[in-house]
Amino acid sequence: MAKRIIVLGSGVAGSMVANRLAKSMQKEIYSGEVEVLVIGNKKQHLYQPGFLFMSFNEGTLEQFSREQKHLLHPKVKFILEEATKIDTANNTVTTTKQSYNYDFLVIATGSYPDFNSVPGLAEASHNFYTPEGAAKLRDELFKFKGGTILMTIDVPHKCPVAPLEWIFMADELFRDLGIRDKVTLKYTYPIGRIHSLEPVAEWAEAEFEKRGIEYEVFFNLEEVDPNKKLAYNMDGTAHPYDLLISVPAHVGAKVVRDSNIGDEDGFIPTDRYSLKMIGQDNVYVLGDATNLPVSKAGSTAHYQADVVVKNIISQIKGLPASHRYSGKAFCFIESGLNEATYIWFDYKTPPQPMPSSEMLHWFKLAYNELYWLSVRGIM
Ligand SMILES: Cc1cc2nc3c(=O)[nH]c(=O)nc-3n(C[C@H](O)[C@H](O)[C@H](O)COP(=O)(O)OP(=O)(O)OC[C@H]3O[C@@H](n4cnc5c(N)ncnc54)[C@H](O)[C@@H]3O)c2cc1C
């Protein structure tokens, strides 16, 4: 009987793991000793960082999507079904159609903004975290002639630097359009500084001062009144807006929450080094689905994929699963429409933003294209 590896979720993390497993275990797959199945509920694979660019009319959804089956190695079986239950006691994943047994399971089911976490938010706010949201925001942005743009943020959320990128890009857009003096840009953050990573907060605060971007810390959105166009902070203060942009707290996938294998927000307790689900020897978790204190980012998934693949191959060969994730993440940060910086960090090294440059902006744009090679496991 072939050893079956199920990868649940066909986003960046799941696709990378499946493709790298198939490449590294070609011999075993051809001889029928191993099979790799991906269960995913999306026919189209979306490159989510593209939504930021879409909201500034710097790209279209067509540009940032590919058909999922074409991104997978020919020896990976793609099952386009919705998983409804993960049963680690019986080594099965159930979908709306049937149950699948596994020898190894990789959970890569992502994270999702919860627009219902605050009363009035879903109705009142715009966003650039979904393709529909980004398209709608683009249309609003290019109609905007002046007033207050308020951004509210809650944690955890994926791509922790994306809200800063959006504000910097908006600042430059309105300067280019010659209406920056008519627009108040106000950024808020729920803790005592403007970003959870201290060096990033220090760098961004200096940039905000330079560019006249207003900010408020300890801002925890409690309610929005779409009729009065007021956003209420937990301290009771009311904040007027003309355009509200929100990045709400994220939660884990429904299947994780329904299977009771996550914490209260649906993130799966994961060993920070081996990436095994806590208490399970044959279940790995990576990408946004983990509860690890690392950025929920595609680059995080990239570095984690390497560890998960090596550990599964070791276990199949009867060797110790000794490969360790270092906590590494790398993020380009757009600091305007034509320049960017970057940060990298791991469990031991804090991030340090580099000076912004046009070249780094072009690197970020180049990565938007290289992503399709990366997700195929080619680089
Ligand atoms: C606006 C924006 C900008 C970003 N910018 C960056 C950036 O510059 N750099 C960076 O590194 N990251 C960035 N990110 C974050 C990055 O996109 C995510 O961290 C990354 O996609 C996480 O990968 P994942 O595979 O864990 O989850 P996802 O890519 O979200 O994939 C999860 C998959 O699981 C599937 N799934 C869920 N439940 C089920 C089920 N029940 N059955 C079957 N399938 C299921 C989903 O449909 C999805 O395909 C950005 C994100 C956004 C929204």
CSV table of C-alpha atoms and ligand atoms in Angstrom, one decimal:
chain,number,residue,atom,x,y,z
A,1,MET,CA,0.0,0.0,0.0
A,2,ALA,CA,1.3,3.4,-0.9
A,3,LYS,CA,2.0,5.8,1.9
A,4,ARG,CA,-0.5,8.6,1.4
A,5,ILE,CA,0.4,12.3,2.1
A,6,ILE,CA,-2.6,14.6,2.1
A,7,VAL,CA,-2.0,18.3,1.8
A,8,LEU,CA,-5.1,20.2,2.9
A,9,GLY,CA,-5.3,23.6,1.3
A,10,SER,CA,-4.0,24.6,-2.1
A,11,GLY,CA,-2.8,28.2,-1.4
A,12,VAL,CA,0.9,29.1,-1.4
A,13,ALA,CA,1.9,26.8,1.5
A,14,GLY,CA,0.0,23.7,0.4
A,15,SER,CA,1.0,24.1,-3.3
A,16,MET,CA,4.7,24.5,-2.4
A,17,VAL,CA,4.8,21.5,-0.1
A,18,ALA,CA,3.0,19.3,-2.6
A,19,ASN,CA,5.2,20.2,-5.5
A,20,ARG,CA,8.4,19.9,-3.5
A,21,LEU,CA,7.3,16.5,-2.1
A,22,ALA,CA,6.5,15.3,-5.6
A,23,LYS,CA,9.9,16.5,-7.0
A,24,SER,CA,11.9,15.0,-4.1
A,25,MET,CA,10.0,11.7,-4.1
A,26,GLN,CA,9.5,11.1,-7.8
A,27,LYS,CA,11.1,7.6,-7.6
A,28,GLU,CA,8.8,6.5,-4.7
A,29,ILE,CA,5.7,8.1,-6.4
A,30,TYR,CA,6.4,6.3,-9.8
A,31,SER,CA,7.0,3.0,-8.0
A,32,GLY,CA,3.7,3.3,-6.1
A,33,GLU,CA,5.3,3.6,-2.6
A,34,VAL,CA,4.1,7.1,-2.0
A,35,GLU,CA,1.1,9.2,-3.2
A,36,VAL,CA,0.6,13.0,-2.7
A,37,LEU,CA,-3.0,14.3,-2.7
A,38,VAL,CA,-3.9,18.0,-2.5
A,39,ILE,CA,-7.4,18.8,-1.2
A,40,GLY,CA,-8.4,22.3,-2.1
A,41,ASN,CA,-11.7,24.2,-2.5
A,42,LYS,CA,-10.6,26.7,-5.1
A,43,LYS,CA,-10.3,26.2,-8.8
A,44,GLN,CA,-8.4,29.4,-9.2
A,45,HIS,CA,-5.2,30.2,-7.2
A,46,LEU,CA,-5.0,33.8,-6.3
A,47,TYR,CA,-1.8,35.7,-5.5
A,48,GLN,CA,-3.1,37.7,-2.5
A,49,PRO,CA,-0.3,40.4,-2.4
A,50,GLY,CA,-1.7,41.4,-5.8
A,51,PHE,CA,-4.8,42.8,-4.1
A,52,LEU,CA,-2.8,45.7,-2.7
A,53,PHE,CA,-1.8,46.7,-6.2
A,54,MET,CA,-5.3,46.1,-7.5
A,55,SER,CA,-6.7,48.7,-5.1
A,56,PHE,CA,-4.4,51.3,-6.8
A,57,ASN,CA,-5.3,50.1,-10.3
A,58,GLU,CA,-1.8,48.7,-10.6
A,59,GLY,CA,-2.9,45.2,-11.8
A,60,THR,CA,-6.0,43.1,-12.4
A,61,LEU,CA,-7.4,39.9,-10.9
A,62,GLU,CA,-6.6,38.0,-14.2
A,63,GLN,CA,-2.9,39.0,-13.8
A,64,PHE,CA,-2.9,37.7,-10.2
A,65,SER,CA,-4.7,34.3,-10.7
A,66,ARG,CA,-3.9,31.0,-12.3
A,67,GLU,CA,-5.8,27.7,-12.6
A,68,GLN,CA,-4.8,25.6,-9.6
A,69,LYS,CA,-4.4,22.3,-11.5
A,70,HIS,CA,-1.8,23.9,-13.7
A,71,LEU,CA,0.3,24.9,-10.8
A,72,LEU,CA,0.7,21.3,-9.4
A,73,HIS,CA,3.3,18.7,-10.4
A,74,PRO,CA,1.7,16.1,-12.8
A,75,LYS,CA,2.1,13.4,-10.1
A,76,VAL,CA,0.2,15.3,-7.5
A,77,LYS,CA,-3.5,14.4,-7.4
A,78,PHE,CA,-5.7,17.5,-7.1
A,79,ILE,CA,-9.0,17.0,-5.4
A,80,LEU,CA,-11.3,20.0,-5.8
A,81,GLU,CA,-13.5,19.5,-2.7
A,82,GLU,CA,-14.4,21.3,0.5
A,83,ALA,CA,-13.0,19.6,3.6
A,84,THR,CA,-15.5,19.5,6.4
A,85,LYS,CA,-13.7,17.6,9.1
A,86,ILE,CA,-10.1,16.7,10.1
A,87,ASP,CA,-10.0,13.7,12.4
A,88,THR,CA,-6.5,13.2,13.7
A,89,ALA,CA,-7.6,10.3,16.0
A,90,ASN,CA,-8.6,8.2,12.9
A,91,ASN,CA,-6.2,9.8,10.4
A,92,THR,CA,-8.9,11.0,8.1
A,93,VAL,CA,-10.0,14.1,6.3
A,94,THR,CA,-13.7,14.2,5.3
A,95,THR,CA,-15.0,16.4,2.5
A,96,THR,CA,-18.5,17.1,1.3
A,97,LYS,CA,-18.1,14.0,-0.9
A,98,GLN,CA,-16.1,11.4,0.9
A,99,SER,CA,-13.4,10.5,3.5
A,100,TYR,CA,-9.7,10.1,2.8
A,101,ASN,CA,-7.3,8.3,5.0
A,102,TYR,CA,-3.8,9.6,5.4
A,103,ASP,CA,-0.4,8.4,6.6
A,104,PHE,CA,0.8,12.0,6.8
A,105,LEU,CA,-1.3,15.2,6.8
A,106,VAL,CA,-0.2,18.7,6.1
A,107,ILE,CA,-2.6,21.4,7.1
A,108,ALA,CA,-2.3,24.6,5.1
A,109,THR,CA,-5.8,26.1,5.3
A,110,GLY,CA,-4.8,29.8,5.7
A,111,SER,CA,-6.4,32.6,7.7
A,112,TYR,CA,-9.4,34.9,6.9
A,113,PRO,CA,-10.4,38.5,7.8
A,114,ASP,CA,-13.5,38.4,10.0
A,115,PHE,CA,-15.5,41.4,8.9
A,116,ASN,CA,-18.3,40.4,11.3
A,117,SER,CA,-16.0,40.8,14.3
A,118,VAL,CA,-17.2,44.4,14.9
A,119,PRO,CA,-20.9,45.6,14.6
A,120,GLY,CA,-21.3,47.8,11.5
A,121,LEU,CA,-17.9,47.0,10.1
A,122,ALA,CA,-19.0,44.7,7.2
A,123,GLU,CA,-21.5,47.3,6.0
A,124,ALA,CA,-19.3,50.4,6.5
A,125,SER,CA,-15.8,49.4,5.6
A,126,HIS,CA,-13.7,49.0,2.5
A,127,ASN,CA,-10.7,46.6,2.3
A,128,PHE,CA,-7.9,45.4,0.1
A,129,TYR,CA,-7.7,41.9,1.7
A,130,THR,CA,-10.2,40.3,-0.7
A,131,PRO,CA,-10.4,40.5,-4.5
A,132,GLU,CA,-13.9,42.0,-4.4
A,133,GLY,CA,-12.8,44.4,-1.7
A,134,ALA,CA,-9.8,45.6,-3.6
A,135,ALA,CA,-11.8,46.2,-6.8
A,136,LYS,CA,-14.4,48.2,-4.9
A,137,LEU,CA,-11.8,50.2,-3.0
A,138,ARG,CA,-10.1,51.0,-6.3
A,139,ASP,CA,-13.3,52.5,-7.7
A,140,GLU,CA,-13.9,54.5,-4.5
A,141,LEU,CA,-10.3,55.7,-4.4
A,142,PHE,CA,-10.2,57.2,-7.8
A,143,LYS,CA,-13.6,59.0,-7.1
A,144,PHE,CA,-12.3,60.4,-3.8
A,145,LYS,CA,-11.9,64.2,-4.0
A,146,GLY,CA,-11.0,65.0,-0.4
A,147,GLY,CA,-11.9,64.2,3.3
A,148,THR,CA,-10.7,61.8,5.9
A,149,ILE,CA,-9.6,58.3,5.2
A,150,LEU,CA,-9.5,56.3,8.4
A,151,MET,CA,-7.8,52.9,8.6
A,152,THR,CA,-8.6,50.6,11.4
A,153,ILE,CA,-6.5,47.4,12.1
A,154,ASP,CA,-6.9,44.5,14.4
A,155,VAL,CA,-4.5,41.6,15.1
A,156,PRO,CA,-3.7,38.9,14.1
A,157,HIS,CA,-3.9,39.6,10.4
A,158,LYS,CA,-1.9,38.3,7.4
A,159,CYS,CA,0.9,40.4,5.9
A,160,PRO,CA,1.5,42.6,9.0
A,161,VAL,CA,3.1,45.3,6.8
A,162,ALA,CA,0.4,45.6,4.2
A,163,PRO,CA,-1.6,48.4,6.0
A,164,LEU,CA,1.5,50.5,6.2
A,165,GLU,CA,2.1,49.9,2.5
A,166,TRP,CA,-1.4,51.0,1.6
A,167,ILE,CA,-1.1,54.2,3.6
A,168,PHE,CA,2.3,55.1,2.0
A,169,MET,CA,0.9,54.3,-1.5
A,170,ALA,CA,-2.2,56.4,-0.8
A,171,ASP,CA,-0.1,59.3,0.4
A,172,GLU,CA,1.9,59.3,-2.9
A,173,LEU,CA,-1.2,58.8,-5.0
A,174,PHE,CA,-2.9,61.9,-3.6
A,175,ARG,CA,0.3,63.9,-4.0
A,176,ASP,CA,0.4,62.8,-7.7
A,177,LEU,CA,-3.2,63.8,-8.1
A,178,GLY,CA,-2.5,67.2,-6.5
A,179,ILE,CA,-5.1,66.8,-3.8
A,180,ARG,CA,-3.0,65.6,-0.8
A,181,ASP,CA,-3.8,68.9,1.1
A,182,LYS,CA,-7.5,68.0,0.8
A,183,VAL,CA,-7.0,64.5,2.2
A,184,THR,CA,-6.5,63.5,5.9
A,185,LEU,CA,-4.9,60.1,6.1
A,186,LYS,CA,-5.4,58.6,9.6
A,187,TYR,CA,-3.9,55.3,10.5
A,188,THR,CA,-4.7,53.5,13.8
A,189,TYR,CA,-3.2,50.5,15.6
A,190,PRO,CA,-4.5,48.5,18.6
A,191,ILE,CA,-1.4,48.5,20.7
A,192,GLY,CA,0.9,51.2,22.1
A,193,ARG,CA,2.9,51.7,18.9
A,194,ILE,CA,2.0,51.7,15.2
A,195,HIS,CA,3.3,48.2,14.4
A,196,SER,CA,3.7,45.0,16.4
A,197,LEU,CA,7.4,44.8,15.3
A,198,GLU,CA,9.2,47.6,17.2
A,199,PRO,CA,11.9,48.5,14.6
A,200,VAL,CA,9.2,48.7,11.9
A,201,ALA,CA,7.0,50.9,14.2
A,202,GLU,CA,10.0,53.3,14.7
A,203,TRP,CA,10.8,53.4,11.0
A,204,ALA,CA,7.1,54.0,10.0
A,205,GLU,CA,6.5,56.6,12.7
A,206,ALA,CA,9.3,58.7,11.3
A,207,GLU,CA,7.9,58.3,7.8
A,208,PHE,CA,4.4,59.3,9.0
A,209,GLU,CA,5.8,62.5,10.6
A,210,LYS,CA,7.7,63.4,7.3
A,211,ARG,CA,4.6,62.8,5.2
A,212,GLY,CA,1.9,64.3,7.5
A,213,ILE,CA,0.1,61.0,8.0
A,214,GLU,CA,-1.9,61.1,11.2
A,215,TYR,CA,-2.0,58.1,13.6
A,216,GLU,CA,-3.5,57.0,16.8
A,217,VAL,CA,-2.4,54.0,19.0
A,218,PHE,CA,-4.4,51.9,21.4
A,219,PHE,CA,-7.2,52.1,18.9
A,220,ASN,CA,-9.5,49.1,19.3
A,221,LEU,CA,-12.5,49.4,17.1
A,222,GLU,CA,-15.7,48.6,19.0
A,223,GLU,CA,-18.5,49.6,16.6
A,224,VAL,CA,-19.1,51.5,13.4
A,225,ASP,CA,-22.1,53.6,12.6
A,226,PRO,CA,-22.3,53.6,8.8
A,227,ASN,CA,-25.1,56.3,8.7
A,228,LYS,CA,-23.3,58.8,10.8
A,229,LYS,CA,-19.9,57.7,9.4
A,230,LEU,CA,-18.4,57.3,12.8
A,231,ALA,CA,-16.0,54.7,14.1
A,232,TYR,CA,-16.0,54.1,17.8
A,233,ASN,CA,-12.8,53.2,19.7
A,234,MET,CA,-13.1,51.0,22.8
A,235,ASP,CA,-12.4,54.1,25.0
A,236,GLY,CA,-15.7,55.6,23.8
A,237,THR,CA,-14.3,58.2,21.4
A,238,ALA,CA,-16.0,58.7,18.0
A,239,HIS,CA,-13.9,59.1,14.9
A,240,PRO,CA,-15.4,60.6,11.8
A,241,TYR,CA,-14.5,59.2,8.4
A,242,ASP,CA,-15.4,59.7,4.7
A,243,LEU,CA,-13.8,56.5,3.7
A,244,LEU,CA,-13.2,53.7,6.2
A,245,ILE,CA,-10.6,51.0,5.4
A,246,SER,CA,-10.4,48.1,7.7
A,247,VAL,CA,-8.1,45.2,8.3
A,248,PRO,CA,-10.0,43.2,10.9
A,249,ALA,CA,-8.7,40.4,13.1
A,250,HIS,CA,-8.2,37.1,11.2
A,251,VAL,CA,-9.5,33.7,12.1
A,252,GLY,CA,-8.4,30.2,11.1
A,253,ALA,CA,-10.3,28.2,8.4
A,254,LYS,CA,-13.8,27.0,9.2
A,255,VAL,CA,-12.8,23.3,8.8
A,256,VAL,CA,-10.2,23.8,11.6
A,257,ARG,CA,-12.7,25.5,13.9
A,258,ASP,CA,-15.4,22.9,13.1
A,259,SER,CA,-12.9,20.1,13.8
A,260,ASN,CA,-12.0,21.6,17.2
A,261,ILE,CA,-8.3,21.3,16.6
A,262,GLY,CA,-7.4,25.0,16.8
A,263,ASP,CA,-7.2,27.6,19.6
A,264,GLU,CA,-10.2,29.9,20.2
A,265,ASP,CA,-9.5,31.8,16.9
A,266,GLY,CA,-9.0,28.6,14.9
A,267,PHE,CA,-5.2,28.6,14.7
A,268,ILE,CA,-3.5,25.3,15.2
A,269,PRO,CA,-1.1,24.7,18.1
A,270,THR,CA,2.2,24.0,16.3
A,271,ASP,CA,5.7,23.1,17.4
A,272,ARG,CA,7.8,26.2,16.4
A,273,TYR,CA,10.7,24.2,15.2
A,274,SER,CA,9.5,20.8,13.7
A,275,LEU,CA,6.2,22.4,12.5
A,276,LYS,CA,4.3,19.3,13.8
A,277,MET,CA,0.9,19.8,15.2
A,278,ILE,CA,1.3,19.7,19.0
A,279,GLY,CA,0.6,16.1,20.1
A,280,GLN,CA,0.6,14.6,16.6
A,281,ASP,CA,3.6,12.8,15.0
A,282,ASN,CA,2.2,12.6,11.5
A,283,VAL,CA,0.5,16.0,11.1
A,284,TYR,CA,2.3,19.1,10.0
A,285,VAL,CA,1.0,22.7,9.9
A,286,LEU,CA,2.4,25.6,8.0
A,287,GLY,CA,1.5,29.1,6.6
A,288,ASP,CA,-1.2,31.2,8.1
A,289,ALA,CA,-2.9,28.2,9.8
A,290,THR,CA,-0.4,27.9,12.6
A,291,ASN,CA,-0.6,29.6,16.0
A,292,LEU,CA,3.1,30.5,15.8
A,293,PRO,CA,4.3,34.1,16.8
A,294,VAL,CA,5.6,34.7,13.3
A,295,SER,CA,4.2,36.9,10.5
A,296,LYS,CA,1.4,35.3,8.6
A,297,ALA,CA,3.0,35.8,5.2
A,298,GLY,CA,3.7,33.9,2.0
A,299,SER,CA,7.5,34.1,2.6
A,300,THR,CA,7.0,32.4,6.0
A,301,ALA,CA,5.2,29.6,4.3
A,302,HIS,CA,8.0,29.4,1.7
A,303,TYR,CA,10.7,28.8,4.4
A,304,GLN,CA,8.4,26.5,6.4
A,305,ALA,CA,7.6,24.4,3.3
A,306,ASP,CA,11.3,23.3,3.1
A,307,VAL,CA,11.2,22.0,6.7
A,308,VAL,CA,7.9,20.2,6.4
A,309,VAL,CA,9.0,18.4,3.2
A,310,LYS,CA,12.3,17.4,4.7
A,311,ASN,CA,10.8,16.1,7.9
A,312,ILE,CA,8.1,14.1,6.1
A,313,ILE,CA,10.7,12.5,3.8
A,314,SER,CA,12.9,11.7,6.8
A,315,GLN,CA,9.9,10.0,8.6
A,316,ILE,CA,9.0,8.0,5.5
A,317,LYS,CA,12.6,6.8,5.3
A,318,GLY,CA,12.6,5.9,9.0
A,319,LEU,CA,14.9,8.7,9.9
A,320,PRO,CA,14.4,11.4,12.7
A,321,ALA,CA,12.3,14.4,11.7
A,322,SER,CA,15.2,16.7,12.8
A,323,HIS,CA,14.8,19.6,10.4
A,324,ARG,CA,14.0,22.9,12.2
A,325,TYR,CA,12.2,26.1,11.2
A,326,SER,CA,14.3,29.1,12.2
A,327,GLY,CA,11.3,31.6,12.3
A,328,LYS,CA,12.5,33.2,9.1
A,329,ALA,CA,10.3,35.6,7.2
A,330,PHE,CA,11.1,38.2,4.5
A,331,CYS,CA,8.9,41.0,3.4
A,332,PHE,CA,9.2,43.8,0.8
A,333,ILE,CA,7.4,46.9,2.0
A,334,GLU,CA,6.1,49.4,-0.6
A,335,SER,CA,6.9,52.8,0.9
A,336,GLY,CA,5.2,54.7,-1.9
A,337,LEU,CA,4.1,54.0,-5.5
A,338,ASN,CA,7.7,53.9,-6.8
A,339,GLU,CA,9.9,52.8,-3.9
A,340,ALA,CA,10.1,50.1,-1.4
A,341,THR,CA,12.2,48.7,1.5
A,342,TYR,CA,12.4,45.2,2.9
A,343,ILE,CA,12.8,43.4,6.2
A,344,TRP,CA,13.9,39.9,7.2
A,345,PHE,CA,13.9,38.4,10.7
A,346,ASP,CA,13.8,35.1,12.5
A,347,TYR,CA,13.3,33.8,16.0
A,348,LYS,CA,16.7,35.3,17.0
A,349,THR,CA,17.1,38.3,14.8
A,350,PRO,CA,14.8,41.4,14.9
A,351,PRO,CA,13.9,43.1,11.7
A,352,GLN,CA,15.7,46.3,10.5
A,353,PRO,CA,14.1,48.2,7.6
A,354,MET,CA,16.6,49.1,4.9
A,355,PRO,CA,16.7,52.5,3.2
A,356,SER,CA,13.9,52.7,0.6
A,357,SER,CA,14.8,52.7,-3.1
A,358,GLU,CA,13.2,52.4,-6.5
A,359,MET,CA,15.3,49.3,-7.2
A,360,LEU,CA,13.6,47.5,-4.2
A,361,HIS,CA,10.2,48.5,-5.6
A,362,TRP,CA,11.2,46.8,-8.9
A,363,PHE,CA,12.3,43.7,-7.0
A,364,LYS,CA,8.9,43.6,-5.4
A,365,LEU,CA,7.2,43.9,-8.8
A,366,ALA,CA,9.5,41.2,-10.2
A,367,TYR,CA,8.5,38.9,-7.4
A,368,ASN,CA,4.9,39.3,-8.3
A,369,GLU,CA,5.8,37.4,-11.5
A,370,LEU,CA,8.4,35.0,-10.0
A,371,TYR,CA,5.7,33.9,-7.5
A,372,TRP,CA,4.3,31.5,-10.1
A,373,LEU,CA,7.7,29.7,-10.3
A,374,SER,CA,8.0,29.7,-6.5
A,375,VAL,CA,4.6,28.2,-5.9
A,376,ARG,CA,5.4,25.5,-8.4
A,377,GLY,CA,8.5,24.7,-6.3
A,378,ILE,CA,10.9,25.7,-9.0
A,379,MET,CA,12.7,28.4,-6.9
B,1,LIG,C1,-3.4,42.3,0.6
B,1,LIG,C2,-2.4,41.3,1.0
B,1,LIG,C3,-1.0,41.5,0.8
B,1,LIG,C4,-0.1,40.6,1.1
B,1,LIG,N1,1.3,40.8,0.9
B,1,LIG,C5,2.2,39.9,1.2
B,1,LIG,C6,3.5,40.1,0.9
B,1,LIG,O1,3.9,41.2,0.3
B,1,LIG,N2,4.4,39.1,1.2
B,1,LIG,C7,4.1,38.0,1.8
B,1,LIG,O2,4.9,37.1,2.0
B,1,LIG,N3,2.7,37.7,2.1
B,1,LIG,C8,1.8,38.6,1.8
B,1,LIG,N4,0.5,38.4,2.1
B,1,LIG,C9,0.1,37.2,2.9
B,1,LIG,C10,0.0,36.0,2.1
B,1,LIG,O3,-0.8,36.1,1.0
B,1,LIG,C11,-0.5,34.9,3.0
B,1,LIG,O4,0.2,34.9,4.2
B,1,LIG,C12,-0.4,33.5,2.3
B,1,LIG,O5,-1.2,33.4,1.3
B,1,LIG,C13,-0.6,32.4,3.3
B,1,LIG,O6,-0.5,31.2,2.7
B,1,LIG,P1,-1.4,29.9,3.1
B,1,LIG,O7,-1.1,28.8,2.1
B,1,LIG,O8,-1.1,29.6,4.5
B,1,LIG,O9,-2.9,30.4,3.0
B,1,LIG,P2,-3.7,30.7,1.7
B,1,LIG,O10,-2.8,31.1,0.6
B,1,LIG,O11,-4.8,31.6,2.1
B,1,LIG,O12,-4.3,29.3,1.3
B,1,LIG,C14,-5.2,28.5,2.1
B,1,LIG,C15,-5.9,27.6,1.1
B,1,LIG,O13,-6.7,26.7,1.9
B,1,LIG,C16,-8.0,26.5,1.2
B,1,LIG,N5,-8.9,26.0,2.2
B,1,LIG,C17,-9.4,26.6,3.3
B,1,LIG,N6,-10.3,25.8,3.9
B,1,LIG,C18,-10.5,24.7,3.1
B,1,LIG,C19,-11.3,23.6,3.1
B,1,LIG,N7,-12.2,23.5,4.1
B,1,LIG,N8,-11.2,22.7,2.1
B,1,LIG,C20,-10.4,22.8,1.1
B,1,LIG,N9,-9.5,23.9,1.0
B,1,LIG,C21,-9.6,24.8,2.0
B,1,LIG,C22,-8.3,28.0,0.8
B,1,LIG,O14,-9.3,28.0,-0.2
B,1,LIG,C23,-6.9,28.4,0.2
B,1,LIG,O15,-6.7,28.0,-1.1
B,1,LIG,C24,-0.5,39.3,1.7
B,1,LIG,C25,-1.9,39.1,1.9
B,1,LIG,C26,-2.8,40.0,1.5
B,1,LIG,C27,-4.2,39.8,1.7
